[in-house]
CSV table of C-alpha atoms and ligand atoms in Angstrom, one decimal:
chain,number,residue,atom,x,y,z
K,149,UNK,CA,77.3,97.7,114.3
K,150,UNK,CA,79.2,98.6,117.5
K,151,UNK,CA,82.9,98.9,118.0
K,152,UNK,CA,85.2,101.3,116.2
K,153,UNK,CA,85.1,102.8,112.7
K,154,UNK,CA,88.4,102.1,110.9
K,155,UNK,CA,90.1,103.4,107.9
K,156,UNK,CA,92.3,101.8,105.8
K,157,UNK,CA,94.6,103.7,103.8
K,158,UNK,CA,95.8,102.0,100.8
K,159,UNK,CA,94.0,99.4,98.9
K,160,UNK,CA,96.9,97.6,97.3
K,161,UNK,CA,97.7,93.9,97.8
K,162,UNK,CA,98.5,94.1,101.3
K,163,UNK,CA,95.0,95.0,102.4
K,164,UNK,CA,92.7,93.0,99.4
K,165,UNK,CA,95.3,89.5,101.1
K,166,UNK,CA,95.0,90.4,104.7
K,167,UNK,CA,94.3,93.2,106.3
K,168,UNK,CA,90.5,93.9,104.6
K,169,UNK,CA,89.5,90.2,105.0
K,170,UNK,CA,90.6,90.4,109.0
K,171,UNK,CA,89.0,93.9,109.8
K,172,UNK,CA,85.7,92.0,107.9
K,173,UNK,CA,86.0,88.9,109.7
K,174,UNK,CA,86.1,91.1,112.9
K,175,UNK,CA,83.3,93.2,111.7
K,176,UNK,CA,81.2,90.3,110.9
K,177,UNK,CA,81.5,89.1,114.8
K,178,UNK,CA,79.8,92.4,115.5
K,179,UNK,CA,83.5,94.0,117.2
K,180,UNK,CA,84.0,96.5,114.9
K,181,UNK,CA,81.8,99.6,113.0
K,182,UNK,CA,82.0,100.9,109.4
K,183,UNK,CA,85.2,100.0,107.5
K,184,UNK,CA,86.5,102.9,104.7
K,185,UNK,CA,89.3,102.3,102.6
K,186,UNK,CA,90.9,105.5,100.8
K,187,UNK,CA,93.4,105.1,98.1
K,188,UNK,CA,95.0,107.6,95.8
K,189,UNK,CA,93.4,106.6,92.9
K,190,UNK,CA,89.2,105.8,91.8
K,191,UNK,CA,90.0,102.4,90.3
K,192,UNK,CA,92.1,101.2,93.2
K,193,UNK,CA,88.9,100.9,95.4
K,194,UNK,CA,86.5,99.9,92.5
K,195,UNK,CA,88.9,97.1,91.9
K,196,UNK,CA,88.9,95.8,95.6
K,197,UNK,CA,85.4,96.5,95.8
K,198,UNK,CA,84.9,94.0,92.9
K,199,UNK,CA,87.6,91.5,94.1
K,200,UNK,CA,86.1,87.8,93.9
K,201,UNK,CA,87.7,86.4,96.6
K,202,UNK,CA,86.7,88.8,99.3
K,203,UNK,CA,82.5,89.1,97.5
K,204,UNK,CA,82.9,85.3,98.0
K,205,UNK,CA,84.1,85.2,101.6
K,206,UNK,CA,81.9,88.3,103.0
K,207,UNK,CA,78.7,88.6,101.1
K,208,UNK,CA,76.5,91.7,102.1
K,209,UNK,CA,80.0,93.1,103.4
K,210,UNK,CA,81.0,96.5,102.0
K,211,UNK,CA,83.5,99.6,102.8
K,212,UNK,CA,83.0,103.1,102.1
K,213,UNK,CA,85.7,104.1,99.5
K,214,UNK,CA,87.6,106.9,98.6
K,215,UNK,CA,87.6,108.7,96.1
K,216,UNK,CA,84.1,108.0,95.3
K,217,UNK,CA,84.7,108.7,91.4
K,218,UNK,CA,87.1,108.4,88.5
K,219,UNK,CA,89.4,111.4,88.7
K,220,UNK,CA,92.9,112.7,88.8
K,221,UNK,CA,95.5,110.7,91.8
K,222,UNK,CA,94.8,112.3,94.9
K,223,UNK,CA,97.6,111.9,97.2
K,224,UNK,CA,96.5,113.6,99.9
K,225,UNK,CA,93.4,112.3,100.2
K,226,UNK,CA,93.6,110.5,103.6
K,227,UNK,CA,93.8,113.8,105.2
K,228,UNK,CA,90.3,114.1,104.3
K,229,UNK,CA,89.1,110.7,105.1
K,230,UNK,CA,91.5,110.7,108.5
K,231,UNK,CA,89.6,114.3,109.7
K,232,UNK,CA,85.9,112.8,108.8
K,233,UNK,CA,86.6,110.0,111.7
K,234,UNK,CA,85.2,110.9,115.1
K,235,UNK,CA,88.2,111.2,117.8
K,236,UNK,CA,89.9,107.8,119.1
K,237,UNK,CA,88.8,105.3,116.2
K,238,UNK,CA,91.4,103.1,114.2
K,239,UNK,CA,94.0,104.1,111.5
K,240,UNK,CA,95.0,101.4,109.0
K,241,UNK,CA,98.2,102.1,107.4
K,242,UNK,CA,98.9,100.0,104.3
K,243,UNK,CA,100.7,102.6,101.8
K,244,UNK,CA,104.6,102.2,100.1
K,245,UNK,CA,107.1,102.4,102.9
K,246,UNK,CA,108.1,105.9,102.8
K,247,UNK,CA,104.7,107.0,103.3
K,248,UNK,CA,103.8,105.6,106.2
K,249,UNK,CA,105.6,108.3,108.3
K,250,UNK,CA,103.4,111.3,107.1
K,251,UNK,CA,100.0,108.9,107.2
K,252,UNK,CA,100.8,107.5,111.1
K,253,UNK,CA,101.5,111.3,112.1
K,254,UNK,CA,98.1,113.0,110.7
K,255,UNK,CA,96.3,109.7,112.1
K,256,UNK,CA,98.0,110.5,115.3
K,257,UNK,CA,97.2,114.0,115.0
K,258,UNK,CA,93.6,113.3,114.8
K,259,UNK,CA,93.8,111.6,117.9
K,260,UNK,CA,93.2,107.6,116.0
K,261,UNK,CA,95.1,104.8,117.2
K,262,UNK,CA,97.2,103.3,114.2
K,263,UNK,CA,97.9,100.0,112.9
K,264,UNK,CA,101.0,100.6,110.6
K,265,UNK,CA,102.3,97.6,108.2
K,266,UNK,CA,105.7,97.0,108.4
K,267,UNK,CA,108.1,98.7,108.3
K,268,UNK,CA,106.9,101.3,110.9
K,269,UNK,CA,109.3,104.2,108.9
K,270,UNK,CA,112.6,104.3,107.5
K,271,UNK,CA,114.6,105.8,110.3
K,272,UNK,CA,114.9,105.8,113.7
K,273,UNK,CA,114.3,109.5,114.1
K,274,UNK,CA,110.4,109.2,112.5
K,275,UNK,CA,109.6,105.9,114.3
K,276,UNK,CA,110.6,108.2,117.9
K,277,UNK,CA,108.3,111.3,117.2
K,278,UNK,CA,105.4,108.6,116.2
K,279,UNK,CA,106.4,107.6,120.2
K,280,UNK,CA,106.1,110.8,121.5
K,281,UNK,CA,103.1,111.5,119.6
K,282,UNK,CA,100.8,108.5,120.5
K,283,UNK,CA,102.2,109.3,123.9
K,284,UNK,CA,101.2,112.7,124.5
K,285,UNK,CA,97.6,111.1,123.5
K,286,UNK,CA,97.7,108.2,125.3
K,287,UNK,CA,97.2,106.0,121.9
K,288,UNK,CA,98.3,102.7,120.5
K,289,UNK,CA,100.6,102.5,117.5
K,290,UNK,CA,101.4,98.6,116.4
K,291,UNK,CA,103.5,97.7,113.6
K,292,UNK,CA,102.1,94.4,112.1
K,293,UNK,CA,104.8,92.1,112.1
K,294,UNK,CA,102.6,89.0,111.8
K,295,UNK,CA,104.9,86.8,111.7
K,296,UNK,CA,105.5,86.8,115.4
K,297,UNK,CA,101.9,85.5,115.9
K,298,UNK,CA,103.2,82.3,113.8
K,299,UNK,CA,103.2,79.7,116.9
K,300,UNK,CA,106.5,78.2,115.7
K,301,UNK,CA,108.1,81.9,116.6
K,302,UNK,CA,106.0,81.9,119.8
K,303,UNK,CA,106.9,78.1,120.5
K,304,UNK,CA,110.8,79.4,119.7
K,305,UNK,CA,110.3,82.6,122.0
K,306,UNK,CA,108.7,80.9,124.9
K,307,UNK,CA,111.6,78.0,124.5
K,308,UNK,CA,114.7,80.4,123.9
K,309,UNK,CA,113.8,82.4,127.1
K,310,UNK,CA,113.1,79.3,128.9
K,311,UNK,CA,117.2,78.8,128.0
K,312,UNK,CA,116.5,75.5,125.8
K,313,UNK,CA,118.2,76.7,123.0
K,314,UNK,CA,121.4,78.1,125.4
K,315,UNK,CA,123.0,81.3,123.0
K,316,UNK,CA,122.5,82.3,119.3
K,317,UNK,CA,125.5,82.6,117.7
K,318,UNK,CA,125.4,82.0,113.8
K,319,UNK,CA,122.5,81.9,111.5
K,320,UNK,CA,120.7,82.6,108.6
K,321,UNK,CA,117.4,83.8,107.2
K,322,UNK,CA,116.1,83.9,103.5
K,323,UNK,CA,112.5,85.3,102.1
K,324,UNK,CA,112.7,85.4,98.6
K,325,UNK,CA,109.0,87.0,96.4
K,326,UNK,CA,108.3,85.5,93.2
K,327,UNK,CA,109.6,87.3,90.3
K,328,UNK,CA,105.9,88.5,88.9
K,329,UNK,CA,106.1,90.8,92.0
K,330,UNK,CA,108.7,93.4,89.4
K,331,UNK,CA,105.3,93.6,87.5
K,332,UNK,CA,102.9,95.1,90.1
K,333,UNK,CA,102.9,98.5,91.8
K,334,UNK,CA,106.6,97.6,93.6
K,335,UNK,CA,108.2,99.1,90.5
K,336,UNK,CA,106.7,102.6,91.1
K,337,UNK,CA,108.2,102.6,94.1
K,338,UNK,CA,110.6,100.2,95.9
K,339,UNK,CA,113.0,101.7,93.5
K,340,UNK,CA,116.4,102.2,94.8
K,341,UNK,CA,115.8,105.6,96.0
K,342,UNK,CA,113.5,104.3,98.3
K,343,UNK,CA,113.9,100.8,98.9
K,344,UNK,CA,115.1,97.5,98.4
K,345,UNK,CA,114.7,94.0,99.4
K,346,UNK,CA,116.3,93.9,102.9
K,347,UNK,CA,114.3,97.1,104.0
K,348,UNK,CA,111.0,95.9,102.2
K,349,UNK,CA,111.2,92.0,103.2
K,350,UNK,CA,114.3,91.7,105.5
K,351,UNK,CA,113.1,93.6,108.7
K,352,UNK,CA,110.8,90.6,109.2
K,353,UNK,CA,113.2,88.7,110.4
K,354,UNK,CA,115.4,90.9,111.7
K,355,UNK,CA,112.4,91.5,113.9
K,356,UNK,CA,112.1,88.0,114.7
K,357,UNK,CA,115.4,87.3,115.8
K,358,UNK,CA,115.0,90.0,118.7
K,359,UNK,CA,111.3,88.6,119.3
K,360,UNK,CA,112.9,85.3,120.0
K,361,UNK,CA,116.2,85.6,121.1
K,362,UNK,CA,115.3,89.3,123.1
K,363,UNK,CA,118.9,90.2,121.8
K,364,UNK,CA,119.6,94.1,119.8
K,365,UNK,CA,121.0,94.3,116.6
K,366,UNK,CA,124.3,96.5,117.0
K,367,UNK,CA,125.8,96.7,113.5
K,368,UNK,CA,124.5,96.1,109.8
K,369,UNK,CA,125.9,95.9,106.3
K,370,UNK,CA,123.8,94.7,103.0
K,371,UNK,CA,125.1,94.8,99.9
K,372,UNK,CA,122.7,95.2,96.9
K,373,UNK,CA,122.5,94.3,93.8
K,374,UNK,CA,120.9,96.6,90.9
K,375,UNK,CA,118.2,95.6,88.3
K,376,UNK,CA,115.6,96.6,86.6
K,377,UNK,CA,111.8,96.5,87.1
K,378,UNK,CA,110.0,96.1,83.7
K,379,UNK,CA,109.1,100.1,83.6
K,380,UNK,CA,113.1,100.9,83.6
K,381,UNK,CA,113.0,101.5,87.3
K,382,UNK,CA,116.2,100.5,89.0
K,383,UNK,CA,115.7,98.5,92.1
K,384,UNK,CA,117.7,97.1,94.8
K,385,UNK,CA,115.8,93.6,94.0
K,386,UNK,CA,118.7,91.3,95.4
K,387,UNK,CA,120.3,91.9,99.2
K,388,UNK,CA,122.2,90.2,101.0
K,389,UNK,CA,122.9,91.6,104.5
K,390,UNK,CA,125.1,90.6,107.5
K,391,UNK,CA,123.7,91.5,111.1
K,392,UNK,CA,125.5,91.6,114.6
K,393,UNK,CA,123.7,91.4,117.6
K,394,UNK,CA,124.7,92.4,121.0
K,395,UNK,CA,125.9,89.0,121.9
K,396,UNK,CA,128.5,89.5,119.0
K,397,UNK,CA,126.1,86.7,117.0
K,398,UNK,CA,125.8,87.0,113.4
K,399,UNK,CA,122.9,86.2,111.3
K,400,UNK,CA,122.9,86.2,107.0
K,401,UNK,CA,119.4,87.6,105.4
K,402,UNK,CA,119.4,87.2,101.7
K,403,UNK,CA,116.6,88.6,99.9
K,404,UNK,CA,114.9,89.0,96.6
K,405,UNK,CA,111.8,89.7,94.0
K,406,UNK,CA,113.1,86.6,92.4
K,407,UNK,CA,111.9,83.4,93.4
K,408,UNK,CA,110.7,81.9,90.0
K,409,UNK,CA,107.0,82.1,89.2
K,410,UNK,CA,106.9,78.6,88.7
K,411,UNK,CA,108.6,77.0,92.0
K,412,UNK,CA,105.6,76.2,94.2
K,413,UNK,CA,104.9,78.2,96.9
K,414,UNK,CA,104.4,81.7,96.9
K,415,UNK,CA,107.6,82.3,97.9
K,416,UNK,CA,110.6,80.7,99.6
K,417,UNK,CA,111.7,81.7,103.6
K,418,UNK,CA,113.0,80.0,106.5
K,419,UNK,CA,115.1,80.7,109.3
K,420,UNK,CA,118.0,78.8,110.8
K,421,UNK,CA,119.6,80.4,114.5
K,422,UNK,CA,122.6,77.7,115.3
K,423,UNK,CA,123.2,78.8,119.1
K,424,UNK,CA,125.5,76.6,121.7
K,425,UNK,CA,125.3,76.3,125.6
K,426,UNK,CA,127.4,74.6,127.8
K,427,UNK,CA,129.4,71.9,125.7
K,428,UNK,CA,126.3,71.0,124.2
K,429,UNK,CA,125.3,72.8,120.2
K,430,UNK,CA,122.0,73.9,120.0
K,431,UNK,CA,119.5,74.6,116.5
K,432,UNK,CA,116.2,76.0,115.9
K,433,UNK,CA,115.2,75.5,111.9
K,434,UNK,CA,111.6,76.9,110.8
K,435,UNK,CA,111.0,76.2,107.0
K,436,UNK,CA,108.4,78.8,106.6
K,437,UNK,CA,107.6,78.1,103.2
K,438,UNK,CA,107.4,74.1,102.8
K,439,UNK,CA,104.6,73.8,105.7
K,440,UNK,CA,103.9,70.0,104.8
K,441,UNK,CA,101.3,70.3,102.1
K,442,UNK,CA,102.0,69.3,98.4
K,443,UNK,CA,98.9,69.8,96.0
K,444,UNK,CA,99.1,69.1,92.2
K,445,UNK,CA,95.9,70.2,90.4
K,446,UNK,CA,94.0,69.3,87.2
K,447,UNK,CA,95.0,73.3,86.0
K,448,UNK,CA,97.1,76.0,86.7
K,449,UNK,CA,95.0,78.3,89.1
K,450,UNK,CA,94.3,81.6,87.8
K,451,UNK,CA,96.0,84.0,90.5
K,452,UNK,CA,98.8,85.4,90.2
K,453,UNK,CA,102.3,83.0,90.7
K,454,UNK,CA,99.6,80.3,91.1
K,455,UNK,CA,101.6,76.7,89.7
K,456,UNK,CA,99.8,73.6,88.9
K,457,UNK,CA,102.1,71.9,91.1
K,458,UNK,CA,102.0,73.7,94.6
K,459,UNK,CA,103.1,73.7,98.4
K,460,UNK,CA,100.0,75.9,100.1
K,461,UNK,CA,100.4,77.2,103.6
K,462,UNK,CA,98.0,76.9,105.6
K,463,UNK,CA,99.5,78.7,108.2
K,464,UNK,CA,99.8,82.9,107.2
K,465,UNK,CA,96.3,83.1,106.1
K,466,UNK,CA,93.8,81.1,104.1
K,467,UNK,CA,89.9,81.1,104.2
K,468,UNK,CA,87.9,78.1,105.3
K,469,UNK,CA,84.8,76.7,104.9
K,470,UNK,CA,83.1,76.6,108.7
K,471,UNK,CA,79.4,76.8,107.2
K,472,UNK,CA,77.4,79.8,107.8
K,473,UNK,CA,77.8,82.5,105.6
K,474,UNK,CA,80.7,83.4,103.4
K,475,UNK,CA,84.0,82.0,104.2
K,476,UNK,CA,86.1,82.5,108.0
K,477,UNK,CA,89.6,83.8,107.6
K,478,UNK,CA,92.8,81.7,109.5
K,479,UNK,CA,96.1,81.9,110.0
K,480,UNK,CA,98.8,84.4,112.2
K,481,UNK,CA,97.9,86.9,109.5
K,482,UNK,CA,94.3,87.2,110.8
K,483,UNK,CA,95.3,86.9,114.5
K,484,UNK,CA,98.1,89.5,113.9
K,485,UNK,CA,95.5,91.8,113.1
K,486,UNK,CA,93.0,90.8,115.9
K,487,UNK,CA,95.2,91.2,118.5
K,488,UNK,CA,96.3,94.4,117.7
K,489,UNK,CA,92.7,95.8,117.0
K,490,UNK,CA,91.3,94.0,120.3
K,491,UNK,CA,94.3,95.9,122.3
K,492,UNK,CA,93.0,98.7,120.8
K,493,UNK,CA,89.7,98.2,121.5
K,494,UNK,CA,90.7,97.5,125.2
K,495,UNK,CA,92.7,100.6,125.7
K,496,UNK,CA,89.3,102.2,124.3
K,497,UNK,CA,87.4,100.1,127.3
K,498,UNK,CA,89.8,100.9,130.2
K,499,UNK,CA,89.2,104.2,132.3
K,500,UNK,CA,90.9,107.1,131.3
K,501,UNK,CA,93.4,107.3,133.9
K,502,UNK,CA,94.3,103.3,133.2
K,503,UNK,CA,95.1,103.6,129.9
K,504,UNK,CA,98.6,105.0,130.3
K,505,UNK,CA,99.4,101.7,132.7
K,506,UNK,CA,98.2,99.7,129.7
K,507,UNK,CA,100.1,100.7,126.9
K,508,UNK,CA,103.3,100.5,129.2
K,509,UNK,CA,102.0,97.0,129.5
K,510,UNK,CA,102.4,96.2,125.8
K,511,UNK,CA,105.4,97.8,125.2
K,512,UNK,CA,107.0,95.8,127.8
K,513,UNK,CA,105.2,92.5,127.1
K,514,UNK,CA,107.2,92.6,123.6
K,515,UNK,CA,104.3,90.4,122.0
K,516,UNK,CA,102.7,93.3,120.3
K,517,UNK,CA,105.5,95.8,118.3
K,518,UNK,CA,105.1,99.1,119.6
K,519,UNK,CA,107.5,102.1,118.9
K,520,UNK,CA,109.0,101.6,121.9
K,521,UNK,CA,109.7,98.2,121.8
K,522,UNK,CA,110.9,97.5,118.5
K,523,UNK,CA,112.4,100.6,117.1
K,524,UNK,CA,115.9,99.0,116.6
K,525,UNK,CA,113.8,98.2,113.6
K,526,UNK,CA,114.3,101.3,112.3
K,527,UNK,CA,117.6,101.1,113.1
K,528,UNK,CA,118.6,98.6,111.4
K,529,UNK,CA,116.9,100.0,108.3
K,530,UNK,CA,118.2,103.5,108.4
K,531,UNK,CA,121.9,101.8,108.4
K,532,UNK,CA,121.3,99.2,106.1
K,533,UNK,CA,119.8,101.9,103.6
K,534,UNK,CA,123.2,103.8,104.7
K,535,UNK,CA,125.6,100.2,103.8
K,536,UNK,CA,123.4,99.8,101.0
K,537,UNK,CA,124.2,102.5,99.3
K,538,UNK,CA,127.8,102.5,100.6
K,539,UNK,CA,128.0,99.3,98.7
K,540,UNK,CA,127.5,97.2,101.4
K,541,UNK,CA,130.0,99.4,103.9
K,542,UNK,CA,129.3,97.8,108.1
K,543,UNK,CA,127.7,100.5,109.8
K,544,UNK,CA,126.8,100.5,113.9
K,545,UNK,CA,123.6,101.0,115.0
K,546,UNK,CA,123.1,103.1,118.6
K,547,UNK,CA,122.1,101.2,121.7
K,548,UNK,CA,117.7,101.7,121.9
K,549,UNK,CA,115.7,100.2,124.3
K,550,UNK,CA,113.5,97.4,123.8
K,551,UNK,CA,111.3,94.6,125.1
C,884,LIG,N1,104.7,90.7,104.7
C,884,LIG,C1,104.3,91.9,105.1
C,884,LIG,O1,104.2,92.3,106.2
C,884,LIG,C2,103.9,92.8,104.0
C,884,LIG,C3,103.5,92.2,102.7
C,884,LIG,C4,103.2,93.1,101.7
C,884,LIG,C5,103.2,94.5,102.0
C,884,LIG,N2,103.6,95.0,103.2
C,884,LIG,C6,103.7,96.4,103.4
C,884,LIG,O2,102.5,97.0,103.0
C,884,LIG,C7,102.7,98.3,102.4
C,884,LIG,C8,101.9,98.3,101.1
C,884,LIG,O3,102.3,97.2,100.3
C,884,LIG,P1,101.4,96.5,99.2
C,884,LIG,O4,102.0,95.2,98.9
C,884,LIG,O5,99.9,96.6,99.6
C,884,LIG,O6,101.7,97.6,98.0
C,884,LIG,P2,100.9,98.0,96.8
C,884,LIG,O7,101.8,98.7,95.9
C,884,LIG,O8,100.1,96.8,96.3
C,884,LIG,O9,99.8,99.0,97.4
C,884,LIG,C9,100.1,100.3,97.9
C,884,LIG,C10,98.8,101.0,98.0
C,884,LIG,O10,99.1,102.3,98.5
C,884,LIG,C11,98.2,103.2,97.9
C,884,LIG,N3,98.8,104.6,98.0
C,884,LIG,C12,100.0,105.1,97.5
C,884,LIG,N4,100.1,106.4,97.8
C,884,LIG,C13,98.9,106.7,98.5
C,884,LIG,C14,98.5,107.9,99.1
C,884,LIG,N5,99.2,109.1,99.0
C,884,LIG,N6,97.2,107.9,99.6
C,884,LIG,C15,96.5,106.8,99.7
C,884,LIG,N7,96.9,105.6,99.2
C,884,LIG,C16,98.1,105.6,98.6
C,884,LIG,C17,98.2,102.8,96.4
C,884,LIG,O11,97.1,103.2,95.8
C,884,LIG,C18,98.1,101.2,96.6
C,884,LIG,O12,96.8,100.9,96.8
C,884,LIG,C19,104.2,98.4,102.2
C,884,LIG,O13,104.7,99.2,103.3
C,884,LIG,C20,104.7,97.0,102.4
C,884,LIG,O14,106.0,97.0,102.9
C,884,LIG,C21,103.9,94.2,104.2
C-alpha cells in the first residue's frame, strides 16, 4: 500500500456514511496507506468494524482501531494515535463540533495535514490560529463542505459569476433531519450549551451562498426554539435565522431535527436565491432532497428513518454495483473527500519550496474551503450562537477575507 496513512478520529455516523467508505474506496485504488480510526470509546470502533454495509462494500478492507479493548471513555486518546503517525500524513476530523478545535490543533502540531468536517470551529478566533498554524508548517487544512462538490452548486457558481443570474437579493434555504436523529449520540452533545440547528446544519448553506454568489455574510440573527432530546437534554432543535450579505441581500435558513421519520427522504433541503439584473428577475431553485427518484418497496428497510415509500438520492452518496469486488462509492460526498485528500496528496508531491505557492492556490481558487477562504464561516457561527442566545438579537459580523 503506498500513499499516506490517515487517521480518523471519531467513528460516529459521519464517518461509518461517508468519510470511512471514501478513504476505503481511495485505499482500494492503491492512493492511500493504512487507515486507523480512534474513538473515545472500545464499542464505538467494534461497532463500525462490524458495520454490514461497509464488510459488504470492502471485503478484505480493515482499519486499525482505537482503543483496542473494552475499557473506560478515553477522551484523549487521539493524542496518542495523532503522535504514533510519522510526520506529514492525514488527520481526519469527525468528532462533536466543539471538539474539533483542540483535535485540528494537536494534528497540526504533529505536523499532519487535516481534513476537518464542518464546521471547522465555533469562532472565528480558533478557525484563525488553525491558519497560522498550518501556515507556519506549510500544511493543508480543508473543511468538508461537500455540498459544494454537488454539480448543481458548481453549475450555479460557474453561472452566477458568469453574471446569468444578475444579483441575489432575497432567498431562502431549509435542511430539516429526521426526528429519530434526538435519539442518537446528538443528544449528548448538540445541547444548547453547545449547539443548535443553525450552527450544526445551517453553515452549509450559509457556505454555499458565498460559494456561489462570492458575496460575505455581514450580519446574523437566529432565533431558537427549546426542546428536549429524549435523555432530558435541552436543545436548540428548531432555528430559524435571517442573514445579510454584503450586497444588503437577505436570505431565511430554517432548520430542525424534525423532519418526520416517515416523510420519504432522509431529510428535506433546498435552496431558493431570487436575484434581479437589469429590468429582468432572475431565480436559481435546487430541491436537494426530491432528486427525481420515487421508490415504494415490498418492506420497510431496516435502517434507520428508512420508509417503505421513499425518494433516494442518488446524488450525496450511494454505493453501486460496477462488478469487481465489493461495492464503488458515488456521489459529491465521495468526491468531496477525494479532492481534498488528492490536494493533499499533491502538496505531499510538489518540492518543498512549491508547496507554499500551492496552498495560496487553493485558498484563492475558493473550490476547496480552507481557513482562509471560508472563515466568515466561523463568523457567522460565533454571532449566531451570540443572537441565539440573545433570543434571536441581529448581530454584525467583521469584514474577513475570502475567496
Ligand atoms: N452534512 C455534514 O457535513 C455532516 C453530517 C453529519 C455530521 N457532520 C459533522 O461531523 C461531526 C460528527 O458528527 P457525527 O454525525 O458523526 O456525530 P456522532 O455523534 O455520530 O459521532 C461523533 C463521534 O465522535 C466521537 N468522539 C467524541 N469525543 C471524542 C474524543 N474525545 N476522542 C475521539 N472520539 C470522540 C464519538 O465517539 C463518536 O464516534 C460533527 O461535527 C458534525 O457536525 C457533518
Amino acid at each position: 500500500m503506498s500513499g499516506p496513512q490517515i487517521l480518523i478520529v471519531g467513528g460516529g455516523m459521519i464517518t461509518h456514511d461517508q468519510l470511512l467508505p471514501s478513504l476505503y474506496h481511495m485505499q482500494r485504488q492503491g492512493r492511500l496507506g493504512a487507515i486507523a480510526v480512534c474513538a473515545s470509546r472500545f464499542s464505538t470502533v467494534r461497532d463500525l468494524a462490524r458495520a454490514e454495509t461497509l464488510l459488504r462494500a470492502f471485503p478484505g478492507q480493515s482499519f486499525r482501531a482505537s482503543p483496542d479493548r473494552d475499557g473506560p471513555p478515553q477522551p484523549e486518546l487521539y493524542r496518542e494515535a495523532i503522535a504514533a503517525l510519522p510526520p506529514r500524513q492525514i488527520v481526519v476530523v469527525a468528532v462533536p463540533d466543539q471538539l474539533h478545535y483542540e483535535v485540528a490543533m494537536a494534528a497540526l502540531g504533529r505536523d499532519q495535514h487535516v481534513l476537518c468536517v464542518k464546521p471547522l470551529a465555533l469562532e472565528y478566533r480558533h478557525a484563525a490560529a488553525i491558519e497560522r498554524e498550518a501556515r507556519a508548517r506549510d500544511l493543508l487544512v480543508a473543511v468538508e463542505y461537500h455540498k459544494r462538490f454537488d454539480d448543481r452548486s458548481l453549475m450555479a457558481r460557474r453561472q452566477y459569476r458568469a453574471g446569468a443570474f444578475g444579483e441575489f437579493r432575497l432567498g431562502a434555504a431549509r435542511l430539516f433531519e429526521k426526528w429519530y436523529y434526538r435519539h442518537s449520540n446528538f443528544q449528548n452533545w448538540m445541547t444548547t450549551a453547545h449547539s443548535d440547528a443553525f450552527t450544526y446544519i445551517g453553515c452549509h448553506y450559509v457556505d454555499l451562498v458565498h460559494f456561489i454568489t462570492g458575496l460575505l455574510p455581514v450580519a446574523v440573527s437566529v432565533y431558537g426554539v427549546r426542546d428536549r432530546f429524549p435523555n432530558g437534554n435541552e436543545g436548540f432543535l428548531w432555528t430559524d435565522a435571517r442573514v445579510i450579505w454584503s450586497n444588503g441581500a437577505c436570505l431565511n435558513v430554517q432548520n430542525g431535527l424534525g423532519f418526520p421519520d416517515d416523510a420519504p427522504g432522509t431529510n428535506t433541503q433546498g435552496l431558493t436565491l431570487y436575484c434581479g439584473g437589469e429590468d429582468q428577475g432572475a431565480l436559481l431553485e435546487h430541491s436537494d432532497q426530491y432528486r427525481g427518484l420515487k421508490h415504494s418497496y415490498t418492506r420497510r428497510p431496516d435502517s434507520p428513518g428508512a420508509t417503505i415509500y421513499a425518494e433516494p438520492s442518488p446524488d450525496y452518496f450511494q454505493y453501486v454495483d460496477l462488478a469487481g469486488v465489493g461495492l464503488t462509492p458515488v456521489g459529491y460526498g465521495y468526491r468531496s473527500v477525494d479532492y481534498i485528500v488528492s490536494s493533499m496528496i499533491r502538496v505531499e508531491s510538489a518540492p518543498d519550496d512549491c508547496r507554499r505557492e500551492l496552498l495560496e492556490e487553493f485558498d484563492h481558487a475558493g473550490i476547496m474551503a480552507t481557513p482562509h477562504n471560508s472563515s466568515f464561516n466561523e463568523r457567522v457561527i460565533e454571532a449566531g450562537r451570540r443572537s441565539i442566545l440573545e433570543g434571536g438579537a441581529p448581530v454584525g459580523i467583521k469584514a474577513v477575507g475570502a475567496a
